[in-house]
XYZ file of C-alpha atoms in Angstrom:
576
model
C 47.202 95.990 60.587
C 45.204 98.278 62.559
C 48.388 100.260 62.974
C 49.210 100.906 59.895
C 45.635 101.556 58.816
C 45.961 104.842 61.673
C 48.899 105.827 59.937
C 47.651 105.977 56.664
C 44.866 108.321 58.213
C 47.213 110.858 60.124
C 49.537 110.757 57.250
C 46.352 111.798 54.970
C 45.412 114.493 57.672
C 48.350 115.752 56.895
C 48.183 116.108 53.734
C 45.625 117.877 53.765
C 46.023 121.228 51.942
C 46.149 121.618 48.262
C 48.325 123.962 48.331
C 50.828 122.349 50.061
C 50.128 119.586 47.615
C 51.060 121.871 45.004
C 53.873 123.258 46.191
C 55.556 119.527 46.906
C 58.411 119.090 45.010
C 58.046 115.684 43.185
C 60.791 115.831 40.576
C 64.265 117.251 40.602
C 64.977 120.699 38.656
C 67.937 121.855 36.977
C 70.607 122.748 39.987
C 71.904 125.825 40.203
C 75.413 124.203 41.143
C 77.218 121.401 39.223
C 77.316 119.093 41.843
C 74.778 119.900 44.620
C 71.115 119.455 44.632
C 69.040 122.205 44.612
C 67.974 121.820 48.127
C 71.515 121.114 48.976
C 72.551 124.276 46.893
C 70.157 126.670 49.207
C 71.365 124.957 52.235
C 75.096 125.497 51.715
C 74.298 129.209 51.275
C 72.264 129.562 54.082
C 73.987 127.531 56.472
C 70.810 124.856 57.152
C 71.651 120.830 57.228
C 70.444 118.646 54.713
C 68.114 117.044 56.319
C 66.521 113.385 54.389
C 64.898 112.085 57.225
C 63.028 114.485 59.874
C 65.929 113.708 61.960
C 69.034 113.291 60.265
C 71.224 110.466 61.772
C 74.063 112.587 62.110
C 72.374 115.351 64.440
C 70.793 114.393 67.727
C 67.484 115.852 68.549
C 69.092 118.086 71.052
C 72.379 118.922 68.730
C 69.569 119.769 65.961
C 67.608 121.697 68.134
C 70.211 123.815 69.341
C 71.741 124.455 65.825
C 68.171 125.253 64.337
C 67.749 127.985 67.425
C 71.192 128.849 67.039
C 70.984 129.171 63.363
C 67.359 131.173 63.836
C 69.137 133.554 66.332
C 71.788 134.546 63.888
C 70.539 134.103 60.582
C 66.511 134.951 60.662
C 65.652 136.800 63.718
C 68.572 138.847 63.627
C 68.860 141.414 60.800
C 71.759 138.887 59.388
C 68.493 136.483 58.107
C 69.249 133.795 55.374
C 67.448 135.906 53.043
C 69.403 139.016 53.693
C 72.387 136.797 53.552
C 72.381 136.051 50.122
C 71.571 139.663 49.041
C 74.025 141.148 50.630
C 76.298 138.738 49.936
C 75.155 139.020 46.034
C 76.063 142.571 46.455
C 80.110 142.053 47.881
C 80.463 138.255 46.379
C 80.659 137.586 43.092
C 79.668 134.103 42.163
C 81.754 130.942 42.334
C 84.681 130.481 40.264
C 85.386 128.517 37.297
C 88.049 126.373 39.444
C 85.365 126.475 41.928
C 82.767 125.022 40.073
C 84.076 121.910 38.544
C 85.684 120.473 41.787
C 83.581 117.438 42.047
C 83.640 115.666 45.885
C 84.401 111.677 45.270
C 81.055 109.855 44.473
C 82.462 106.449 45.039
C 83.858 103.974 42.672
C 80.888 103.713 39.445
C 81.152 104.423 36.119
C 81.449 108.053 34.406
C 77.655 108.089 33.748
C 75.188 105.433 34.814
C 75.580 102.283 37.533
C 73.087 99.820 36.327
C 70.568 102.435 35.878
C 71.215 104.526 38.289
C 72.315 107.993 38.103
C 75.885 107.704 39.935
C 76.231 110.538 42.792
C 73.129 109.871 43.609
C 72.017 109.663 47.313
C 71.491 105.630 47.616
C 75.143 105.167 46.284
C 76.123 102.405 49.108
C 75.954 98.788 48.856
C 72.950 98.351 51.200
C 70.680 99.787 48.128
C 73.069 99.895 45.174
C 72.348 97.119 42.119
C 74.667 93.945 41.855
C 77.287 93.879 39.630
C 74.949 91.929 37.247
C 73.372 93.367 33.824
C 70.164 93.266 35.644
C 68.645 96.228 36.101
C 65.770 97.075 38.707
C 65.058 101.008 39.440
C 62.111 101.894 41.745
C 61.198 105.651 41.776
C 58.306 107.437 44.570
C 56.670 110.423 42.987
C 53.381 112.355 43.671
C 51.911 111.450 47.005
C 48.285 112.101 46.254
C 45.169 111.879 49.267
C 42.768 109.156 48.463
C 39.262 108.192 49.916
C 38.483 105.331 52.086
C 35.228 104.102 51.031
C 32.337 102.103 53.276
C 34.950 102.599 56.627
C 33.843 105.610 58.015
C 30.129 107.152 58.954
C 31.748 110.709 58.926
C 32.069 112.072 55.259
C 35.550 112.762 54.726
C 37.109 110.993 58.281
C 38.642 108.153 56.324
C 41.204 109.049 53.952
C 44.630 108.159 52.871
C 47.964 108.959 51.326
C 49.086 106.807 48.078
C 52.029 107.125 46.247
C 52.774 106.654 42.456
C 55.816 103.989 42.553
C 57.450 103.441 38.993
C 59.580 100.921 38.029
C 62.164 99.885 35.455
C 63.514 96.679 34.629
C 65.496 94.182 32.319
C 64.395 91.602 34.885
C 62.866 88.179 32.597
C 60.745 87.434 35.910
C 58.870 90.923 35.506
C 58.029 90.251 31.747
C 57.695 94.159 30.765
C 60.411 97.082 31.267
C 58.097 100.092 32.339
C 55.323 99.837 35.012
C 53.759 102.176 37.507
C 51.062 101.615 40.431
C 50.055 103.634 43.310
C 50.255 102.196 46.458
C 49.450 103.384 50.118
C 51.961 102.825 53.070
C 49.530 99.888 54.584
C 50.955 98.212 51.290
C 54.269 98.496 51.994
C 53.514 97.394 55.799
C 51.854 93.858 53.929
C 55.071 93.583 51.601
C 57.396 93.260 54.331
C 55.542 91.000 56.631
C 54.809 88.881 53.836
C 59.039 89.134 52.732
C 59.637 88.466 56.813
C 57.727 85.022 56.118
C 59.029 83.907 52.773
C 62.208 84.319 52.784
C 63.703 83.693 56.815
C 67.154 83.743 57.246
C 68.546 86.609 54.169
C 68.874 90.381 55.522
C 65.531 91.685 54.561
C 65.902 95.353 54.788
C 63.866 97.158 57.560
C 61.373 98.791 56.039
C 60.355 102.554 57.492
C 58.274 103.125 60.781
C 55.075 104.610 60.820
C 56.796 107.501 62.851
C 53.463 108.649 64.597
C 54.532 111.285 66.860
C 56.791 112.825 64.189
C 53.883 113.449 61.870
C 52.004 115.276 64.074
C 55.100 117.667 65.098
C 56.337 118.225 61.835
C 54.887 120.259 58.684
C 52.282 118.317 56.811
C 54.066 118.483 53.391
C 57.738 118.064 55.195
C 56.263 114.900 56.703
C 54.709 113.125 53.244
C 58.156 114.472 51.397
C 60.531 112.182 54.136
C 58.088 109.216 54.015
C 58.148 109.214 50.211
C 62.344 109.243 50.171
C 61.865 106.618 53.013
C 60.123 104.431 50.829
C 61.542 104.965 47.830
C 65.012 104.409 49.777
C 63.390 100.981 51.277
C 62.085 99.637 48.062
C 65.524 100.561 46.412
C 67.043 98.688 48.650
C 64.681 95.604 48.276
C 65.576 96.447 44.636
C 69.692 95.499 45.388
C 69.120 92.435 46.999
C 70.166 89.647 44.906
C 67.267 87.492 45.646
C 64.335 89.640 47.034
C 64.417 91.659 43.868
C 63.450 88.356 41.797
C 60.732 87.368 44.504
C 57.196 87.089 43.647
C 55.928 89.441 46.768
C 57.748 92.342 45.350
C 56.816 91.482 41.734
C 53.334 91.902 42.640
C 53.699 95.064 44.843
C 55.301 96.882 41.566
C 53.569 95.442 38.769
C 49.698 94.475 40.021
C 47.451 97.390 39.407
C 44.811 97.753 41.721
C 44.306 96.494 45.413
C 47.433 94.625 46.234
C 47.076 90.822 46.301
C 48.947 89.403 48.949
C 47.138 89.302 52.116
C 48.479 90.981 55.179
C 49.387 89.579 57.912
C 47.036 88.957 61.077
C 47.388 91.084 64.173
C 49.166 89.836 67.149
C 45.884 89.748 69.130
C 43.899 87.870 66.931
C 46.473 85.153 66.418
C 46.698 85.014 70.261
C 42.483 84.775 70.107
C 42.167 82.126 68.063
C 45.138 79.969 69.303
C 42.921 80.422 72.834
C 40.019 79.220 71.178
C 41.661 76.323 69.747
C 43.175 75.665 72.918
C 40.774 73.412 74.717
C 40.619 71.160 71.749
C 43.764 70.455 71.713
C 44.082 69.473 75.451
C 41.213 67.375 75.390
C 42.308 65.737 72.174
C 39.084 67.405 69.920
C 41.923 68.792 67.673
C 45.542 66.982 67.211
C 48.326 69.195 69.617
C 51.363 67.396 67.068
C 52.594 70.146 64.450
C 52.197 69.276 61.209
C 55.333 68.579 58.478
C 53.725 71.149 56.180
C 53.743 73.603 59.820
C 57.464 72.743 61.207
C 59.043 74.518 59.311
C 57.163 78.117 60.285
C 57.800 79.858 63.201
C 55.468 79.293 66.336
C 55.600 82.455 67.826
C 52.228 83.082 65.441
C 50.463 82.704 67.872
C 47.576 80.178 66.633
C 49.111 77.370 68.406
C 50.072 77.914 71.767
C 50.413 74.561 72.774
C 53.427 74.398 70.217
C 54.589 77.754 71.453
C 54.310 76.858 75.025
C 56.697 73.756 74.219
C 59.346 75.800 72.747
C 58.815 78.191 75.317
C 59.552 75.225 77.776
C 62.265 74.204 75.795
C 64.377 77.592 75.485
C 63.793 77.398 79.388
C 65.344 73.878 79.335
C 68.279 75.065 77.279
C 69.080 77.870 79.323
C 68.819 76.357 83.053
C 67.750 73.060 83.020
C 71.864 71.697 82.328
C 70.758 69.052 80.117
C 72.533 69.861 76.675
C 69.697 69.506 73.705
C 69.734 66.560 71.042
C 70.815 69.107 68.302
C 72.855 72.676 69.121
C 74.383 75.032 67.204
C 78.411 74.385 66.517
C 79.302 76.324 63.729
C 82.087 78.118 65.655
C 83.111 80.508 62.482
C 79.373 81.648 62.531
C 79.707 82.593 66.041
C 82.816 83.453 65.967
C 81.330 85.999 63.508
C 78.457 86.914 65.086
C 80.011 88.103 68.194
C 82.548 90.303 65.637
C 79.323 91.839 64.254
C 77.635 92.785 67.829
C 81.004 94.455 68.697
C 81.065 96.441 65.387
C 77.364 97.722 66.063
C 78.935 98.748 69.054
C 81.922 100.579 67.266
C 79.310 101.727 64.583
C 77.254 103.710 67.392
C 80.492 105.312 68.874
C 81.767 106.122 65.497
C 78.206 107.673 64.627
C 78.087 109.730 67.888
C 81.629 111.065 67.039
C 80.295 112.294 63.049
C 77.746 114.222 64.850
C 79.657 115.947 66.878
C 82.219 116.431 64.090
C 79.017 117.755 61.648
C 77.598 119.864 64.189
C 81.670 121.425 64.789
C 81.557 122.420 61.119
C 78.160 123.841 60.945
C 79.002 126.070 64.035
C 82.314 127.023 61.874
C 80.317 127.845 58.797
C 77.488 129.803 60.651
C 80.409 131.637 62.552
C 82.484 132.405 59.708
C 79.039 133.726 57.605
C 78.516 136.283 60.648
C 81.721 137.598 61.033
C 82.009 138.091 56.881
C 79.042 139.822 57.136
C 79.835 142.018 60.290
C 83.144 142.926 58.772
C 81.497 144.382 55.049
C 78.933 146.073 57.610
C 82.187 147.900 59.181
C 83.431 148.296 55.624
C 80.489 150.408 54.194
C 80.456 152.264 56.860
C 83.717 153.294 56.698
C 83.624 154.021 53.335
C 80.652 156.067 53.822
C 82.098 158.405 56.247
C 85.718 158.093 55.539
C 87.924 161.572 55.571
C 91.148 160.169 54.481
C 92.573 158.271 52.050
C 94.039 156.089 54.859
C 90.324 155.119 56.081
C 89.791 154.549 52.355
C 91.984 151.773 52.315
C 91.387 150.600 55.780
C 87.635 150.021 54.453
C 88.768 148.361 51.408
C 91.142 145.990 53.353
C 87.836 145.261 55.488
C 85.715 144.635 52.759
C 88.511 142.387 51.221
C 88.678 140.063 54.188
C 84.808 140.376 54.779
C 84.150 139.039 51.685
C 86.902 136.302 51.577
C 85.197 135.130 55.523
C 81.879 134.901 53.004
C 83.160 132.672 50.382
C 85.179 130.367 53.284
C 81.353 129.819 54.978
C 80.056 128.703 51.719
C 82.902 126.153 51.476
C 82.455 125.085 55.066
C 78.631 124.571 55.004
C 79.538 122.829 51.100
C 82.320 120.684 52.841
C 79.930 119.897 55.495
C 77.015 119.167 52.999
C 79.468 116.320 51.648
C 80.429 115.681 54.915
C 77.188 114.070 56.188
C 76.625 112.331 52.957
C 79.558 110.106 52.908
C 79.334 109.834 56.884
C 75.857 109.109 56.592
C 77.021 105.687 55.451
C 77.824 104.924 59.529
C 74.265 105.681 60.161
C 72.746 103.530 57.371
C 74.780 100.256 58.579
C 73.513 101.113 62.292
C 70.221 101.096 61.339
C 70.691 97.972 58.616
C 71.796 95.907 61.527
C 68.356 95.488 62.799
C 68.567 93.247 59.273
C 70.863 91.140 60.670
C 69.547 90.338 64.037
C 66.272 89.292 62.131
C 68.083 87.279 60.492
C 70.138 85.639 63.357
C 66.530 85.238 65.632
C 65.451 83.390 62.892
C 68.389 80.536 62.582
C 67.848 80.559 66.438
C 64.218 79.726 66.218
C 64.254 77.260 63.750
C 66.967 75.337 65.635
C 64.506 75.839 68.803
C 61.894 74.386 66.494
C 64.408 71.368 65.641
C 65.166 70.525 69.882
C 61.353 71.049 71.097
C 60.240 68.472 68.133
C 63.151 65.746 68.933
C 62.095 66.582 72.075
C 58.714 65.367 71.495
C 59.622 62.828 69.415
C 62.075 61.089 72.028
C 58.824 61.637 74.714
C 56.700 59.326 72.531
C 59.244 57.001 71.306
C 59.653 56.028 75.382
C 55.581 55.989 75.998
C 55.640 53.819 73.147
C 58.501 51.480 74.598
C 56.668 51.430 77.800
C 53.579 50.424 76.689
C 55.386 47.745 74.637
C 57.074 46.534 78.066
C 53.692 46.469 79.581
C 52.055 45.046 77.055
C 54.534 41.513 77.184
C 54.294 41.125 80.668
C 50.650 40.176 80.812
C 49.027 36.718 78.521
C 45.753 38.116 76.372
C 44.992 40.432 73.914
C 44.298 44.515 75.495
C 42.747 45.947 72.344
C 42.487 49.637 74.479
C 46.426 49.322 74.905
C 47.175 47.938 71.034
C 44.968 50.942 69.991
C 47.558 53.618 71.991
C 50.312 51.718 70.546
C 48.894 52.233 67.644
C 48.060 55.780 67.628
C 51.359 56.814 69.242
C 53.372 55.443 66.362
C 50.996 57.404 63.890
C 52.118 60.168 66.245
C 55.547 59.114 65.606
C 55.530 58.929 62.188
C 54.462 62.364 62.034
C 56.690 63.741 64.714
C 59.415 62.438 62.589
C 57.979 63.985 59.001
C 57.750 67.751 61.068
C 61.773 67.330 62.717
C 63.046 66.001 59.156
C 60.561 69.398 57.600
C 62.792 71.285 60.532
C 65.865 70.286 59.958
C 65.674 71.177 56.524
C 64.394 74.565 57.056
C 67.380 74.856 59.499
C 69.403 74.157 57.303
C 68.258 76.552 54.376
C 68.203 79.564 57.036
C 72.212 78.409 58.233
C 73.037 78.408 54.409
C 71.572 81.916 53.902
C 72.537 83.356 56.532
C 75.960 82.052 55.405
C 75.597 83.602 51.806
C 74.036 87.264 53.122
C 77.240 87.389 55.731
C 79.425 87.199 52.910
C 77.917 89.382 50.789
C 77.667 92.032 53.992
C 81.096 91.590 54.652
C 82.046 92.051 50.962
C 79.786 95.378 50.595
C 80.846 96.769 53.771
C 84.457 96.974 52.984
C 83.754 98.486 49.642
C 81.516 101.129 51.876
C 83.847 101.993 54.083
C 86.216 102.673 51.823
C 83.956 104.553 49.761
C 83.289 106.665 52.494
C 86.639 107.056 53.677
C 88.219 107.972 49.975
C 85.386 110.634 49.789
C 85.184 112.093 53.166
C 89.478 112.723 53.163
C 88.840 113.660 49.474
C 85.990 116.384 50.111
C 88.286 117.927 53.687
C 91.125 117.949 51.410
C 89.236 119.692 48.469
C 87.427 122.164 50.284
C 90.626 123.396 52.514
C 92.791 123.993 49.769
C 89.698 126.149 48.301
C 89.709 128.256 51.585
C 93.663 128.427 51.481
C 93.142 129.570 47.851
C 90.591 132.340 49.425
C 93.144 133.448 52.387
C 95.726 133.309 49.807
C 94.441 135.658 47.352
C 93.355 137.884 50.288
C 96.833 138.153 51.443
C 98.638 138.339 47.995
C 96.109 141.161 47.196
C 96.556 142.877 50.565
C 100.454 142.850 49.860
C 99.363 144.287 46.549
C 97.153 147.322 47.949
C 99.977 148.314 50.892
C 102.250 148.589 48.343
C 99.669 150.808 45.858
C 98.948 152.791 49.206
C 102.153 153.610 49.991
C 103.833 154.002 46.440
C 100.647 156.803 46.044
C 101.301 158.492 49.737
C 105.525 159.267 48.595
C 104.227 160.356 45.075
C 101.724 162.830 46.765
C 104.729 163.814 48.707
C-alpha cells in the first residue's frame, strides 16, 4: 500500500495551484456543436486529437510526438497558429450549415434518449462499461478533485497531502437501499477496492482498475494529470458499475455509499506477507505450528505469502506437472474451455495488429486535416493579395476563384479532423478490449491456481494416506502394544481428516471459479460481437457521412466556378 500512498502524494503535488484548481473543468457546458463535446468541438477546429488518457491508445508516443511537433510547427509557431486559424477562418468561412449540423455519426444501437441512465453517445457506450439489459440502474459520476491533508504522517507542515475525489452515485439497486449518494474518496481507496474485488470474487473478469502512472504525472501538466485520472476512475468504477454481479457486491456498496474512511481493509504488502510467512516458518518445520492448510484456507490462493510451506508445495507441484511426467490426480479436461482459451490469446494477438493499424490510419487523417487547413489558408492568403493589388478584372476573378477553393480546402479540414474525431472514438473500442484482456488472464490464472491448489493437496493427502498404511504394516508385524507408534497413527489420520476437509473446500472453489469463468466467457463473447459491430456500423457510417460532406464542398465549388466563368465571360463580350 505504500505505493499507492506515494501516488496519492505526487498526484496532490500536482495539484497544487488554486488556480489551476479553478480553472478544472468538472462539469460539461453547453457545446457549441450538436454532436461534439466542447473539447472535441475546439479540437476539430484546430486540428489537435482528443486525447482521454495522457496517451491515447490510438497514437503511439512517437506518432503523438511527431504530430504534436508537427502540428506546433504549422499551426502555433508559424503565423498559421490555431488561434489565428479560427479568425481568419471566421473572416472567409461562414459557419456550418444547417445540413451540416444535424448529421449525427452512429452512436451505437440504444434508445433515442437514455440507456439505463445513461446519456446515450456518451463516451463509455461499449459493453465493457455499459448497464445490462436489466431495469437496474447503477450510474457512478467523478467530479471535483479537491487536495486534502494527511494528518499525524508527516513532521514537515504541508509534505503530506492528497487528492480526493467527490464520486456520486445513482441507483434503483434494492441492495443499496437509497437512490442518491455521494462520498469523496482518494485513489489509495480505489487501490483497496480492487484488491479486496481480486479476493472475493476469483474467477469473473474484474475490470483492471487504472495504474498509478508515476512517471506520467510528473511529465505532464498538473491539472491535465488530475483531469485523466478522474475520467480513469470514473471510467473504472463505471465499468464495475456494468458488471452483472460486482455491481451488487458488498465491497463496492461500501466504497459508494460509506461516508468517511473506507471500511474494508487493504490489502498487506508483498513484503510483509513474505516477513511473516518467514517468521512462521520455523514453527512449522519443527511442528510448533501445524504446516496442513486449513478447510476454511484451501480455498484462497497461496501465493499470499504467509505460508510458504504451502506455497513451496505448490511451487513443487507446478514443477512436478511440468517435468516430472507423472500426470496429476486431477487435470484440467474441459477441451471447449481450452479450445476457447487458445481462440482468445490469438484474438489479443489480432486485437494488437488491428490497434497498430487504427493508429496509423488516425494519424493518416490527422496529417490530411492539418494539410488540407494549411493549404486553405495559404490559398485565401494568395487571394487577398490578389485582390489587393489586382489591375484587371481578370485578376479579379482569378482572386475570387482562389478564395472560393481556399475556403472550400477550410471547411474539408474541419470535416477531416470531425471525421477523425469520430474516428478514434468508435476505433477506440480495439484499444479498450486490448487492455480488458488483462481481465481475462486474471481470471484464467485463477482457475489455474485453484486446480494447482486441488493436485498439491491430493498430493498431500495420498503422502499421508501411505505413511499411515506403513505404519499400519509395521505396526502388525511385531506382538505388544507401541503407544509412540499408535499415537502417529493417530495423529496422521487427524491429519487426514483434515487434508480431506481442505481438497473437498478446493474442489469446490474449483469448481465455482470453472463455472464463472464459464458464465463471464459467454457474456464476453456476447458483448464483443455487439461491439464490434457497433464499431464497425459507426466507423463505415461516420467515413461515409463525412465524404459525401466534402463531395458536397468540391461540388458546390465546382458548380459555382462553372457559374462565375460563365458571369466572366458573358460580362467580357458585353464590354465588347
Amino acid at each position: 500500500m505504500m505505493g499507492s500512498e506515494d501516488d496519492d502524494s505526487q498526484e496532490a503535488r500536482l495539484f497544487t495551484s488554486t488556480d489551476a484548481m479553478e480553472s478544472l473543468v468538472l462539469d460539461q457546458t453547453p457545446m457549441p456543436h450538436p454532436f461534439l463535446s466542447n473539447s472535441d468541438y475546439r479540437i476539430a477546429m484546430s486540428g489537435s486529437m482528443p486525447l482521454n488518457e495522457s496517451h491515447h491508445p490510438l497514437i503511439s508516443s512517437t506518432s503523438q510526438k511527431s504530430l504534436r511537433d508537427s502540428f506546433r510547427k504549422g499551426f502555433q509557431d508559424s503565423p498559421n497558429s490555431s488561434s489565428r486559424q479560427s479568425l481568419r477562418e471566421a473572416d472567409f468561412v461562414e459557419p456550418p450549415s444547417y445540413a451540416d449540423a444535424i448529421f449525427t455519426p452512429y452512436m451505437g444501437d440504444a434508445s433515442p434518449e437514455h440507456e439505463n441512465g445513461r446519456e446515450v453517445g456518451s463516451s463509455s457506450s461499449s459493453s465493457l462499461h455499459s448497464f445490462p439489459t436489466d431495469t437496474d440502474t447503477l450510474v457512478i459520476k467523478v467530479t471535483q478533485p479537491q487536495k486534502s491533508q494527511e494528518l499525524g504522517t508527516s513532521l514537515v507542515p504541508g509534505g503530506r497531502s492528497y487528492v480526493t475525489y467527490l464520486i456520486t452515485t445513482r441507483t434503483n439497486i434494492a441492495e443499496y437501499k437509497g437512490t442518491d449518494f455521494s462520498v469523496r474518496r482518494r485513489f489509495r481507496d480505489v487501490v483497496t477496492l480492487a484488491d479486496r474485488l481480486a479476493d472475493a470474487y476469483r474467477g469473473y473478469f474484474i475490470p483492471p482498475r487504472p495504474d498509478k502512472r508515476i512517471v506520467e504525472s510528473q511529465v505532464m501538466q498538473k491539472v491535465e494529470f488530475i483531469e485523466q485520472r478522474r475520467l480513469a476512475l470514473e471510467k473504472y468504477l463505471s465499468r464495475l458499475a456494468a458488471h452483472p454481479v460486482l455491481r451488487r457486491s458488498n465491497e463496492l456498496r461500501l466504497f459508494l455509499q460509506f461516508q468517511g474512511k473506507l471500511p474494508l481493509t487493504p490489502n498487506t504488502d508483498m513484503a510483509s506477507r513474505m516477513l511473516d510467512g518467514a517468521v512462521n516458518l520455523p514453527r512449522q518445520l519443527f511442528g510448533d505450528s501445524s504446516a496442513v492448510v486449513p478447510p476454511q484456507e484451501a480455498s484462497q490462493p497461496a501465493k499470499g505469502g504467509r505460508d510458504l510451506v504451502r506455497l513451496f508445495k505448490e511451487l513443487k507441484q507446478s514443477v512436478t506437472n511440468e517435468w516430472g511426467g507423472v500426470k496429476p490426480a486431477v487435470v484440467d479436461e474441459d477441451r471447449a474451455f481450452l479450445e476457447k482459451k487458445e481462440k482468445l490469446q490469438d484474438f489479443q494477438r489480432q486485437l494488437g495488429d488491428a490497434s497498430q493499424q487504427a493508429e496509423t490510419l488516425v494519424k493518416a487523417q490527422q496529417e490530411v486535416g492539418e494539410v488540407m487547413g494549411e493549404l486553405g489558408l495559404a490559398l485565401i492568403k494568395i487571394a487577398k493579395f490578389e485582390s489587393e493589388e489586382a489591375m484587371t478584372n481578370t485578376q479579379r476573378v482569378h482572386a475570387n476563384d482562389t478564395k472560393r477553393i481556399g475556403t472550400a480546402t477550410i471547411k474539408a479540414s474541419r470535416f477531416y479532423r470531425e471525421a477523425n474525431v469520430q474516428s478514434v472514438k468508435h476505433l477506440d473500442q480495439l484499444h479498450e478490449y486490448l487492455g480488458f484482456m488483462e481481465a481475462l488472464h486474471a481470471a484464467y490464472a485463477d482457475r489455474s491456481n485453484a486446480l494447482l491448489t486441488v493436485q498439491t493437496l491430493m498430493a498431500d493427502l495420498e503422502a499421508n494416506k501411505l505413511k499411515v498404511e506403513k505404519l499400519n504394516q509395521a505396526a502388525s508385524k511385531f506382538f505388544g502394544v507401541d503407544k509412540n507408534r499408535n499415537r502417529k497413527i493417530e495423529e496422521l489420520n487427524e491429519v487426514v481428516k483434515v487434508n480431506e476437509e481442505a481438497r473437498d473446500c478446493s474442489q469446490q472453489e474449483y469448481d465455482r471459479i470453472k463455472e464463472r469463468n464459464r458464465t463471464e466467457l459467454e457474456r464476453f463473447e456476447k458483448d464483443r460481437r455487439k461491439d464490434f459491430l457497433n464499431m464497425i456500423r459507426g466507423f463505415v457510417m461516420t467515413q461515409v457521412g463525412y465524404a459525401e460532406k466534402i463531395s458536397n464542398v468540391w461540388t458546390s465549388v465546382a458548380e459555382e466556378s462553372v457559374t462565375g466563368l460563365f458571369t466572366s465571360s458573358s460580362g467580357s463580350s458585353t464590354s465588347n
